[in-house]
Tab-separated table of C-alpha atoms in Angstrom:
chain	number	residue	atom	x	y	z
A	1	MET	CA	-0.013	-0.036	0.089
A	2	THR	CA	1.407	3.361	-0.946
A	3	LEU	CA	1.926	6.080	1.441
A	4	ARG	CA	-0.476	8.241	-0.565
A	5	LEU	CA	-3.330	5.721	-0.303
A	6	ARG	CA	-2.365	5.277	3.477
A	7	LEU	CA	-2.721	9.038	4.170
A	8	LEU	CA	-6.132	9.390	1.991
A	9	LEU	CA	-7.410	6.261	4.156
A	10	ALA	CA	-6.318	7.861	7.408
A	11	PHE	CA	-8.036	11.160	6.346
A	12	ALA	CA	-11.128	9.408	5.452
A	13	LEU	CA	-11.234	7.278	8.422
A	14	LEU	CA	-10.741	10.361	10.606
A	15	THR	CA	-13.461	12.231	8.892
A	16	ILE	CA	-15.853	9.382	9.018
A	17	VAL	CA	-15.397	8.867	12.822
A	18	THR	CA	-15.547	12.772	13.357
A	19	ALA	CA	-18.767	13.223	11.037
A	20	ALA	CA	-20.300	10.166	12.535
A	21	ALA	CA	-19.585	11.471	16.011
A	22	VAL	CA	-20.801	14.948	15.370
A	23	ALA	CA	-23.789	14.238	12.970
A	24	GLY	CA	-24.683	11.291	15.202
A	25	ALA	CA	-24.948	13.441	18.340
A	26	GLY	CA	-26.713	16.340	16.634
A	27	TYR	CA	-29.109	13.717	14.914
A	28	VAL	CA	-29.932	12.216	18.452
A	29	ARG	CA	-30.279	15.365	20.077
A	30	ALA	CA	-32.356	16.911	17.475
A	31	ARG	CA	-34.845	13.609	17.254
A	32	ASP	CA	-35.203	13.631	21.043
A	33	ALA	CA	-36.011	17.345	21.121
A	34	ILE	CA	-38.606	16.879	18.206
A	35	VAL	CA	-40.253	13.900	19.754
A	36	GLN	CA	-40.331	15.386	23.210
A	37	ARG	CA	-41.757	18.594	21.903
A	38	ALA	CA	-44.421	16.650	19.936
A	39	GLN	CA	-45.243	14.600	22.855
A	40	ASP	CA	-45.611	17.376	25.013
A	41	ASN	CA	-47.711	19.351	22.716
A	42	ALA	CA	-49.938	16.413	22.382
A	43	VAL	CA	-50.325	15.911	26.208
A	44	ILE	CA	-51.022	19.767	26.559
A	45	GLU	CA	-53.705	19.789	23.882
A	46	THR	CA	-55.462	16.735	25.343
A	47	THR	CA	-55.259	18.021	28.612
A	48	ASN	CA	-56.860	21.358	27.673
A	49	ARG	CA	-59.622	19.406	25.714
A	50	VAL	CA	-60.145	17.525	28.803
A	51	GLU	CA	-60.495	20.587	30.920
A	52	GLN	CA	-63.082	21.912	28.738
A	53	LEU	CA	-65.298	19.126	29.856
A	54	TYR	CA	-65.442	20.478	33.368
A	55	PRO	CA	-67.534	20.413	35.437
A	56	LEU	CA	-68.580	16.919	34.699
A	57	PRO	CA	-72.219	15.810	34.566
A	58	THR	CA	-73.393	14.439	37.879
A	59	ARG	CA	-75.308	11.743	36.219
A	60	ALA	CA	-74.235	8.100	36.391
A	61	VAL	CA	-71.543	7.237	33.778
A	62	ASP	CA	-72.983	5.383	30.968
A	63	THR	CA	-72.195	4.815	27.302
A	64	SER	CA	-73.769	8.032	26.122
A	65	VAL	CA	-71.660	10.216	28.576
A	66	LEU	CA	-68.430	8.246	27.403
A	67	GLU	CA	-69.356	8.908	23.592
A	68	ARG	CA	-69.665	12.613	24.341
A	69	VAL	CA	-66.293	12.650	26.171
A	70	ALA	CA	-64.621	10.870	23.428
A	71	ALA	CA	-66.176	13.175	20.731
A	72	ARG	CA	-65.045	16.349	22.556
A	73	VAL	CA	-61.253	15.178	23.227
A	74	SER	CA	-60.677	13.410	19.812
A	75	GLY	CA	-59.922	16.463	17.622
A	76	ARG	CA	-59.791	16.397	13.912
A	77	GLU	CA	-56.808	14.340	13.354
A	78	GLY	CA	-57.147	11.546	15.912
A	79	SER	CA	-59.661	9.350	17.722
A	80	ALA	CA	-60.350	8.787	21.348
A	81	LEU	CA	-61.560	6.076	23.619
A	82	ALA	CA	-63.191	6.631	27.030
A	83	TYR	CA	-63.661	3.958	29.852
A	84	GLY	CA	-65.822	4.225	32.764
A	85	ASN	CA	-68.082	2.087	35.148
A	86	GLY	CA	-67.392	-0.946	32.872
A	87	PHE	CA	-68.317	0.902	29.628
A	88	ALA	CA	-66.249	1.966	26.626
A	89	ALA	CA	-67.000	4.290	24.009
A	90	GLY	CA	-65.270	6.028	21.164
A	91	GLY	CA	-63.741	5.481	17.542
A	92	MET	CA	-60.232	4.421	18.833
A	93	PRO	CA	-59.539	0.749	18.586
A	94	PRO	CA	-58.963	-0.656	22.389
A	95	SER	CA	-56.256	-2.714	20.970
A	96	VAL	CA	-53.675	0.063	20.694
A	97	ILE	CA	-53.934	0.719	24.383
A	98	THR	CA	-51.113	-1.525	26.165
A	99	ALA	CA	-51.533	-2.763	29.629
A	100	GLU	CA	-48.495	-0.731	30.773
A	101	LEU	CA	-50.269	2.638	29.668
A	102	ARG	CA	-53.550	1.523	31.457
A	103	ALA	CA	-51.829	0.434	34.513
A	104	LEU	CA	-50.017	4.018	34.663
A	105	VAL	CA	-53.340	5.888	33.871
A	106	SER	CA	-55.115	4.082	36.682
A	107	THR	CA	-52.697	5.468	39.310
A	108	GLY	CA	-54.021	9.053	38.398
A	109	ARG	CA	-51.081	10.170	36.282
A	110	VAL	CA	-51.015	11.344	32.731
A	111	GLY	CA	-49.384	8.744	30.398
A	112	TRP	CA	-48.260	8.470	26.713
A	113	GLN	CA	-46.753	5.830	24.417
A	114	ARG	CA	-45.657	5.479	20.850
A	115	VAL	CA	-47.456	2.630	19.190
A	116	SER	CA	-47.346	1.113	15.652
A	117	TYR	CA	-50.976	1.480	13.936
A	118	SER	CA	-52.163	1.686	10.489
A	119	ASP	CA	-48.598	1.428	8.894
A	120	GLY	CA	-47.347	4.313	10.891
A	121	VAL	CA	-46.434	5.498	14.225
A	122	TRP	CA	-48.930	6.894	16.378
A	123	LEU	CA	-48.843	8.609	19.925
A	124	VAL	CA	-51.429	7.374	22.544
A	125	VAL	CA	-52.320	9.919	25.413
A	126	GLY	CA	-54.152	8.723	28.629
A	127	MET	CA	-55.450	10.405	31.686
A	128	GLN	CA	-58.189	10.288	34.233
A	129	LEU	CA	-61.016	12.633	34.565
A	130	ARG	CA	-61.625	14.033	38.012
A	131	THR	CA	-64.581	15.819	39.594
A	132	SER	CA	-64.921	19.444	40.447
A	133	SER	CA	-63.641	18.558	43.984
A	134	GLY	CA	-60.544	16.826	42.805
A	135	GLY	CA	-61.511	13.383	43.185
A	136	PRO	CA	-61.560	10.580	40.541
A	137	SER	CA	-64.551	10.490	38.208
A	138	GLY	CA	-64.166	6.919	37.217
A	139	ILE	CA	-63.683	8.009	33.668
A	140	GLU	CA	-60.277	7.344	31.678
A	141	VAL	CA	-59.910	8.842	28.329
A	142	TYR	CA	-57.253	7.728	25.767
A	143	VAL	CA	-56.570	9.993	22.560
A	144	LEU	CA	-54.665	8.527	19.473
A	145	ARG	CA	-52.878	10.972	17.483
A	146	PRO	CA	-50.799	10.630	14.524
A	147	PHE	CA	-47.088	10.913	14.761
A	148	THR	CA	-46.221	10.728	11.232
A	149	SER	CA	-45.219	14.173	10.369
A	150	GLU	CA	-42.692	14.159	13.135
A	151	ILE	CA	-41.204	10.649	12.208
A	152	ALA	CA	-40.875	11.897	8.504
A	153	PHE	CA	-39.120	15.213	10.020
A	154	VAL	CA	-36.885	12.909	12.056
A	155	GLU	CA	-35.985	10.762	8.970
A	156	GLU	CA	-35.309	13.813	6.850
A	157	LEU	CA	-32.886	15.011	9.570
A	158	ALA	CA	-31.250	11.440	9.111
A	159	ARG	CA	-31.057	11.730	5.412
A	160	ASN	CA	-29.465	15.360	5.848
A	161	ALA	CA	-26.875	13.658	8.298
A	162	TRP	CA	-26.040	11.231	5.594
A	163	LEU	CA	-25.784	13.801	3.092
A	164	ILE	CA	-23.718	15.949	4.942
A	165	GLY	CA	-21.535	13.429	6.207
A	166	GLY	CA	-20.913	12.254	2.637
A	167	ALA	CA	-20.102	15.866	1.727
A	168	VAL	CA	-17.774	16.270	4.186
A	169	LEU	CA	-16.000	13.059	3.425
A	170	VAL	CA	-15.550	14.188	-0.219
A	171	LEU	CA	-14.381	17.340	0.948
A	172	ALA	CA	-11.920	15.717	3.384
A	173	LEU	CA	-10.581	13.299	0.642
A	174	GLY	CA	-9.903	16.359	-1.505
A	175	LEU	CA	-8.257	18.154	1.250
A	176	GLY	CA	-6.283	14.855	2.196
A	177	PHE	CA	-5.364	14.438	-1.394
A	178	LEU	CA	-3.820	17.922	-1.622
A	179	ALA	CA	-2.191	17.497	1.694
A	180	ALA	CA	-0.710	14.032	0.847
A	181	ARG	CA	0.484	15.663	-2.373
A	182	GLY	CA	2.002	18.415	-0.579
A	183	VAL	CA	3.674	16.086	1.876
A	184	LEU	CA	4.882	13.365	-0.603
A	185	ARG	CA	6.184	16.044	-3.184
A	186	PRO	CA	9.631	16.329	-1.063
A	187	VAL	CA	9.355	12.539	-0.637
A	188	ARG	CA	9.097	11.948	-4.427
A	189	GLU	CA	11.877	14.537	-5.031
A	190	LEU	CA	14.047	12.533	-2.414
A	191	GLN	CA	13.325	9.150	-4.101
A	192	LEU	CA	14.265	10.408	-7.640
A	193	ALA	CA	17.420	12.125	-6.288
A	194	ALA	CA	18.404	8.886	-4.515
A	195	TRP	CA	17.641	6.945	-7.657
A	196	GLN	CA	19.898	9.302	-9.735
A	197	LEU	CA	22.594	8.823	-7.081
A	198	GLY	CA	22.237	5.177	-7.318
A	199	GLN	CA	22.580	5.367	-11.060
A	200	GLY	CA	25.988	7.095	-10.560
A	201	ASP	CA	24.781	10.730	-10.892
A	202	LEU	CA	26.524	12.074	-7.750
A	203	SER	CA	25.516	15.739	-8.425
A	204	ALA	CA	21.859	14.871	-7.640
A	205	ARG	CA	20.451	17.046	-4.970
A	206	VAL	CA	17.083	17.670	-3.352
A	207	PRO	CA	15.582	21.329	-3.170
A	208	VAL	CA	15.092	22.438	0.401
A	209	ARG	CA	11.706	24.094	1.230
A	210	GLY	CA	10.776	25.463	4.438
A	211	ARG	CA	12.494	24.578	7.844
A	212	ASP	CA	10.279	21.556	8.746
A	213	GLU	CA	11.520	17.762	9.293
A	214	LEU	CA	11.370	17.081	5.471
A	215	ALA	CA	13.432	20.082	5.059
A	216	SER	CA	16.020	18.733	7.559
A	217	VAL	CA	15.857	15.220	5.876
A	218	ALA	CA	16.573	17.107	2.360
A	219	SER	CA	19.362	18.981	3.871
A	220	THR	CA	20.961	15.970	5.259
A	221	PHE	CA	20.555	14.019	2.023
A	222	ASN	CA	22.219	16.994	0.065
A	223	SER	CA	25.331	17.129	2.582
A	224	THR	CA	25.579	13.084	2.478
A	225	ALA	CA	25.641	13.365	-1.299
A	226	SER	CA	28.094	16.321	-1.387
A	227	SER	CA	30.429	14.334	0.915
A	228	LEU	CA	29.912	11.116	-1.136
A	229	GLU	CA	30.567	12.905	-4.415
A	230	HIS	CA	33.771	14.375	-2.953
A	231	HIS	CA	35.047	10.820	-1.585
A	232	VAL	CA	34.106	9.037	-4.647
A	233	GLY	CA	35.764	11.617	-6.814
A	234	GLU	CA	38.943	11.120	-4.517
A	235	LEU	CA	38.614	7.447	-5.014
A	236	ARG	CA	38.298	7.831	-8.676
A	237	ARG	CA	41.335	9.948	-8.893
A	238	MET	CA	43.284	7.534	-6.961
A	239	GLU	CA	42.261	4.676	-8.789
A	240	ALA	CA	42.912	6.529	-12.162
A	241	ASP	CA	46.453	7.225	-10.723
A	242	ALA	CA	47.103	3.761	-9.836
A	243	ARG	CA	45.924	2.354	-13.144
A	244	ARG	CA	48.364	4.837	-15.016
A	245	PHE	CA	51.006	4.032	-12.668
A	246	VAL	CA	50.376	0.280	-13.397
A	247	ALA	CA	50.084	0.906	-17.210
A	248	ASP	CA	53.299	3.056	-17.202
A	249	VAL	CA	55.359	0.707	-15.267
A	250	SER	CA	54.135	-2.212	-17.315
A	251	HIS	CA	55.090	-0.620	-20.484
A	252	GLU	CA	58.397	0.658	-19.204
A	253	LEU	CA	59.328	-3.050	-18.172
A	254	ARG	CA	58.630	-4.476	-21.441
A	255	THR	CA	61.929	-3.103	-22.767
A	256	PRO	CA	64.263	-4.520	-20.317
A	257	LEU	CA	62.178	-7.618	-19.909
A	258	ALA	CA	62.858	-8.228	-23.716
A	259	ALA	CA	66.643	-7.971	-23.188
A	260	MET	CA	66.483	-10.184	-19.975
A	261	THR	CA	64.299	-12.599	-21.962
A	262	ALA	CA	66.910	-12.711	-24.770
A	263	VAL	CA	69.820	-13.405	-22.223
A	264	THR	CA	67.834	-16.024	-20.460
A	265	ASP	CA	67.258	-18.050	-23.559
A	266	VAL	CA	70.996	-17.834	-24.248
A	267	LEU	CA	71.528	-19.292	-20.701
A	268	ASP	CA	68.843	-21.823	-20.961
A	269	ALA	CA	70.639	-23.066	-24.030
A	270	GLU	CA	73.756	-23.214	-22.179
A	271	THR	CA	72.228	-24.979	-19.003
A	272	ALA	CA	73.442	-28.347	-19.992
A	273	SER	CA	76.950	-27.427	-19.892
A	274	LEU	CA	77.050	-25.275	-16.658
A	275	PRO	CA	77.815	-26.813	-13.488
A	276	GLY	CA	75.172	-27.994	-11.094
A	277	VAL	CA	74.374	-25.085	-8.983
A	278	ALA	CA	74.932	-22.591	-11.936
A	279	GLY	CA	72.657	-24.668	-14.104
A	280	GLN	CA	69.820	-24.572	-11.492
A	281	ALA	CA	70.252	-20.843	-11.079
A	282	ALA	CA	69.966	-20.384	-14.782
A	283	ARG	CA	66.892	-22.312	-15.170
A	284	LEU	CA	65.492	-20.554	-12.210
A	285	VAL	CA	66.254	-16.991	-13.780
A	286	ASN	CA	64.640	-18.184	-17.288
A	287	ARG	CA	61.478	-19.539	-15.512
A	288	GLU	CA	60.968	-16.368	-13.314
A	289	THR	CA	61.672	-14.147	-16.185
A	290	LEU	CA	59.047	-15.876	-18.355
A	291	ASN	CA	56.605	-15.711	-15.346
A	292	LEU	CA	57.580	-11.791	-15.150
A	293	THR	CA	57.083	-11.250	-18.780
A	294	ARG	CA	53.701	-13.071	-18.465
A	295	LEU	CA	52.589	-10.896	-15.448
A	296	VAL	CA	53.544	-7.655	-17.309
A	297	ASN	CA	51.567	-8.734	-20.329
A	298	ASP	CA	48.591	-9.536	-18.239
A	299	LEU	CA	48.847	-6.169	-16.644
A	300	ILE	CA	48.971	-4.434	-19.750
A	301	GLU	CA	45.829	-6.293	-20.964
A	302	VAL	CA	43.853	-5.399	-17.801
A	303	THR	CA	44.878	-1.740	-18.265
A	304	ARG	CA	43.331	-1.832	-21.638
A	305	PHE	CA	40.034	-3.253	-20.327
A	306	ASP	CA	40.096	-0.592	-17.474
A	307	SER	CA	40.718	2.280	-19.762
A	308	GLY	CA	38.180	1.036	-22.469
A	309	THR	CA	40.629	0.840	-25.191
A	310	ALA	CA	40.265	-3.095	-25.603
A	311	ALA	CA	38.691	-3.799	-28.854
A	312	LEU	CA	37.348	-7.131	-30.820
A	313	ALA	CA	39.146	-8.080	-34.096
A	314	LEU	CA	36.130	-10.148	-35.186
A	315	ASP	CA	36.599	-12.780	-37.809
A	316	ASP	CA	34.526	-15.554	-39.244
A	317	VAL	CA	36.504	-18.621	-37.678
A	318	ASP	CA	35.971	-22.325	-37.305
A	319	VAL	CA	35.719	-22.529	-33.490
A	320	ALA	CA	36.958	-26.062	-33.187
A	321	GLU	CA	40.374	-25.325	-35.302
A	322	VAL	CA	40.808	-22.246	-32.821
A	323	VAL	CA	40.571	-24.480	-29.880
A	324	ARG	CA	42.773	-27.270	-31.313
A	325	THR	CA	45.555	-24.662	-32.096
A	326	CYS	CA	45.398	-23.257	-28.792
A	327	LEU	CA	45.752	-26.776	-27.047
A	328	ARG	CA	48.641	-27.752	-29.484
A	329	MET	CA	50.569	-24.574	-29.089
A	330	ARG	CA	50.528	-24.564	-25.487
A	331	GLY	CA	51.354	-28.344	-25.142
A	332	PHE	CA	47.935	-29.255	-23.361
A	333	SER	CA	48.156	-32.818	-24.661
A	334	ASP	CA	46.354	-34.219	-21.470
A	335	VAL	CA	43.105	-32.716	-22.359
A	336	SER	CA	40.008	-34.855	-23.384
A	337	ALA	CA	38.521	-32.533	-26.193
A	338	SER	CA	35.115	-33.024	-27.770
A	339	LEU	CA	35.277	-30.473	-30.843
A	340	PRO	CA	32.573	-31.154	-33.355
A	341	ASP	CA	33.576	-29.988	-36.900
A	342	GLY	CA	31.591	-27.275	-38.819
A	343	VAL	CA	30.964	-24.884	-35.757
A	344	ARG	CA	31.621	-21.297	-37.147
A	345	ALA	CA	31.158	-18.054	-35.284
A	346	ARG	CA	32.205	-14.594	-35.564
A	347	LEU	CA	34.792	-13.991	-33.018
A	348	ASP	CA	38.239	-12.431	-32.103
A	349	PRO	CA	40.121	-15.652	-32.489
A	350	ARG	CA	43.020	-14.193	-30.219
A	351	ARG	CA	41.003	-13.386	-27.339
A	352	VAL	CA	39.124	-16.852	-27.419
A	353	ASP	CA	42.580	-18.264	-27.603
A	354	VAL	CA	43.282	-16.407	-24.301
A	355	ILE	CA	40.000	-17.687	-22.793
A	356	VAL	CA	40.609	-21.260	-23.579
A	357	ALA	CA	44.274	-21.383	-22.498
A	358	ASN	CA	43.554	-19.797	-19.222
A	359	LEU	CA	40.541	-22.081	-18.368
A	360	VAL	CA	42.550	-25.116	-19.430
A	361	GLY	CA	45.709	-24.175	-17.709
A	362	ASN	CA	43.726	-23.235	-14.481
A	363	ALA	CA	42.207	-26.998	-14.691
A	364	LEU	CA	45.455	-28.469	-15.075
A	365	ARG	CA	47.167	-26.518	-12.381
A	366	HIS	CA	44.587	-26.656	-9.683
A	367	GLY	CA	42.110	-29.399	-10.479
A	368	ALA	CA	43.011	-33.104	-11.108
A	369	PRO	CA	43.080	-35.120	-14.534
A	370	PRO	CA	41.259	-35.965	-16.536
A	371	VAL	CA	40.474	-32.588	-17.910
A	372	SER	CA	37.780	-32.312	-20.470
A	373	LEU	CA	36.850	-29.615	-22.949
A	374	VAL	CA	33.415	-29.736	-24.865
A	375	LEU	CA	32.313	-27.409	-27.724
A	376	SER	CA	28.708	-27.213	-28.397
A	377	VAL	CA	26.129	-24.768	-29.862
A	378	THR	CA	22.767	-24.136	-27.952
A	379	GLY	CA	20.404	-21.911	-29.822
A	380	SER	CA	22.268	-18.746	-30.838
A	381	SER	CA	25.115	-19.340	-28.393
A	382	LEU	CA	28.405	-20.930	-28.657
A	383	VAL	CA	29.128	-22.925	-25.575
A	384	ILE	CA	32.690	-24.284	-24.334
A	385	GLU	CA	32.743	-26.273	-21.099
A	386	VAL	CA	36.004	-27.106	-19.219
A	387	ALA	CA	35.733	-29.433	-16.593
A	388	ASP	CA	38.421	-31.136	-14.328
A	389	SER	CA	38.111	-33.993	-11.603
A	390	GLY	CA	39.565	-32.405	-8.735
A	391	PRO	CA	37.976	-31.469	-5.522
A	392	GLY	CA	36.072	-28.541	-7.022
A	393	LEU	CA	35.872	-24.940	-5.695
A	394	PRO	CA	35.015	-24.144	-2.046
A	395	SER	CA	31.838	-22.380	-1.603
A	396	GLU	CA	33.690	-19.305	-0.290
A	397	VAL	CA	35.719	-19.031	-3.417
A	398	LEU	CA	33.093	-19.283	-5.877
A	399	PRO	CA	31.892	-15.597	-5.689
A	400	HIS	CA	35.552	-14.436	-6.081
A	401	VAL	CA	37.048	-16.790	-8.803
A	402	PHE	CA	37.085	-14.061	-11.414
A	403	ALA	CA	38.437	-11.145	-8.988
A	404	ARG	CA	41.889	-10.126	-10.068
A	405	PHE	CA	44.807	-11.157	-8.114
A	406	TYR	CA	42.487	-13.621	-6.098
A	407	LYS	CA	44.206	-16.860	-4.975
A	408	ALA	CA	42.089	-19.757	-3.273
A	409	ASP	CA	45.083	-20.825	-1.516
A	410	SER	CA	47.227	-18.006	-0.207
A	411	SER	CA	49.998	-20.153	0.631
A	412	ARG	CA	50.773	-20.943	-3.187
A	413	GLY	CA	53.962	-19.189	-4.405
A	414	ARG	CA	53.858	-16.460	-7.060
A	415	SER	CA	55.291	-18.825	-9.514
A	416	GLU	CA	52.047	-20.768	-9.677
A	417	GLY	CA	50.034	-17.885	-11.351
A	418	SER	CA	49.545	-14.041	-11.060
A	419	GLY	CA	45.899	-14.388	-10.331
A	420	LEU	CA	44.945	-12.319	-13.207
A	421	GLY	CA	44.200	-15.177	-15.846
A	422	LEU	CA	40.607	-15.941	-15.076
A	423	ALA	CA	39.855	-12.312	-14.666
A	424	ILE	CA	41.199	-11.576	-17.857
A	425	ALA	CA	39.188	-14.640	-19.334
A	426	TRP	CA	35.975	-13.151	-17.788
A	427	GLU	CA	36.699	-9.555	-19.433
A	428	ASN	CA	37.234	-11.148	-22.716
A	429	ALA	CA	34.016	-13.017	-22.701
A	430	ARG	CA	32.153	-9.798	-21.484
A	431	LEU	CA	33.809	-7.921	-24.432
A	432	HIS	CA	32.280	-10.428	-26.741
A	433	GLY	CA	28.780	-9.899	-25.020
A	434	GLY	CA	29.006	-13.534	-23.583
A	435	THR	CA	29.393	-14.743	-20.045
A	436	LEU	CA	31.810	-17.037	-18.008
A	437	VAL	CA	30.307	-18.969	-15.114
A	438	ALA	CA	32.191	-21.065	-12.399
A	439	ALA	CA	30.287	-23.948	-10.671
A	440	ASN	CA	31.005	-27.490	-9.435
A	441	ARG	CA	29.933	-30.507	-11.100
A	442	PRO	CA	27.718	-32.874	-9.163
A	443	GLY	CA	30.170	-35.832	-9.401
A	444	GLY	CA	33.043	-33.561	-8.265
A	445	GLY	CA	35.426	-31.221	-9.907
A	446	ALA	CA	35.133	-27.563	-11.201
A	447	LEU	CA	33.121	-26.634	-14.320
A	448	PHE	CA	33.659	-23.348	-16.085
A	449	THR	CA	30.932	-22.687	-18.942
A	450	LEU	CA	31.721	-20.017	-21.602
A	451	ARG	CA	28.775	-18.777	-23.530
A	452	LEU	CA	29.415	-16.456	-26.533
A	453	PRO	CA	27.066	-15.119	-29.243
A	454	LEU	CA	27.626	-16.743	-32.611
A	455	GLY	CA	27.101	-13.632	-34.494
A	456	GLY	CA	29.745	-11.637	-32.726
A	457	GLY	CA	30.387	-9.315	-29.615
A	458	VAL	CA	28.336	-6.204	-28.784
């Protein structure tokens, strides 16, 4: 549920409760006042009509006396019924008089009661007639008056209360929408600025309006973004300096390394004629010089990726032949390769050679034989899978296997690899618009899966 919807629901709920309380209380008070006034007027009118009968006749109470009494007090809109001396007379049906009302009137008090009669609400008023001396006359009179107009007025009050409540609810929702819009506007601006910041736009800021809590949040966000922009700028500058330093050093090392390689090649050719210790030293120098040359070349390649200057030299090639050439040139004779003929793709053969060489070399160095390489085509993708039969990759190593200079075993000597081979293989796969994924086989051993588009890189 969105914040705007929650605010509108809160406004609506508050309005409903407030309107119901105010309108309900007003309706109840108005209804009670109207009903009470109508009952009081009916009682007063009936009492006035009864008083006009005094003095009562001294003759015995019979039906004719009761009929005259009922006729005098009934009025134009109602009817009456008179009791006395065991007789009853009048146009009012006796069934509408309840036992409770008769019991109250028999005590000498004036009573009234609302009853349902003729599909409506009517008022029954009852009282005793007294003699001129104040004593009971033995006559009870009951008057039935319509209560329809009062009930209709009360119902109209209820309808008006509902209408007013509905109008207030609509008004409150409109005000709530405007208030929510005003409150959420800084929130939306903050959300947009945070999204821009997450997308790398470190110059994103939020307008600060007013001096409330939202303005304080916006000001804090702006100061945080400014600090982040400064620190990220410093980190980028330092990273650029470090990359430039690595690139410069790598390029500067190539010339002396070329001379050293030439010298070590000569020494390597003469190692057989050198004494034992001298021969071992010559072979060690030659091996370490080759490792250093390979490291410098890898660093130069990495700097090309970082600077964005690495580019593809695409060609329509026979993939199986590229892989065979890679394995043959590097002496990977212990690899079981499944290379079907006729698989052609538009690739950079040099970079595919680097990927395959790094994957197979890594499997031979850190896995266990047999090492297998399988070439296949799935849909529009070229798939190369390299697997070994070793213990596989530990779970804590898998997330970092393509990280630069990462070594699963920190105790390994530097002669066992620079830690850049898999990182360069991953960068070359990405440059082709493909993927390189590391996993463990269910039966044991590491599995590296390379997927490249057949139509060339992106």
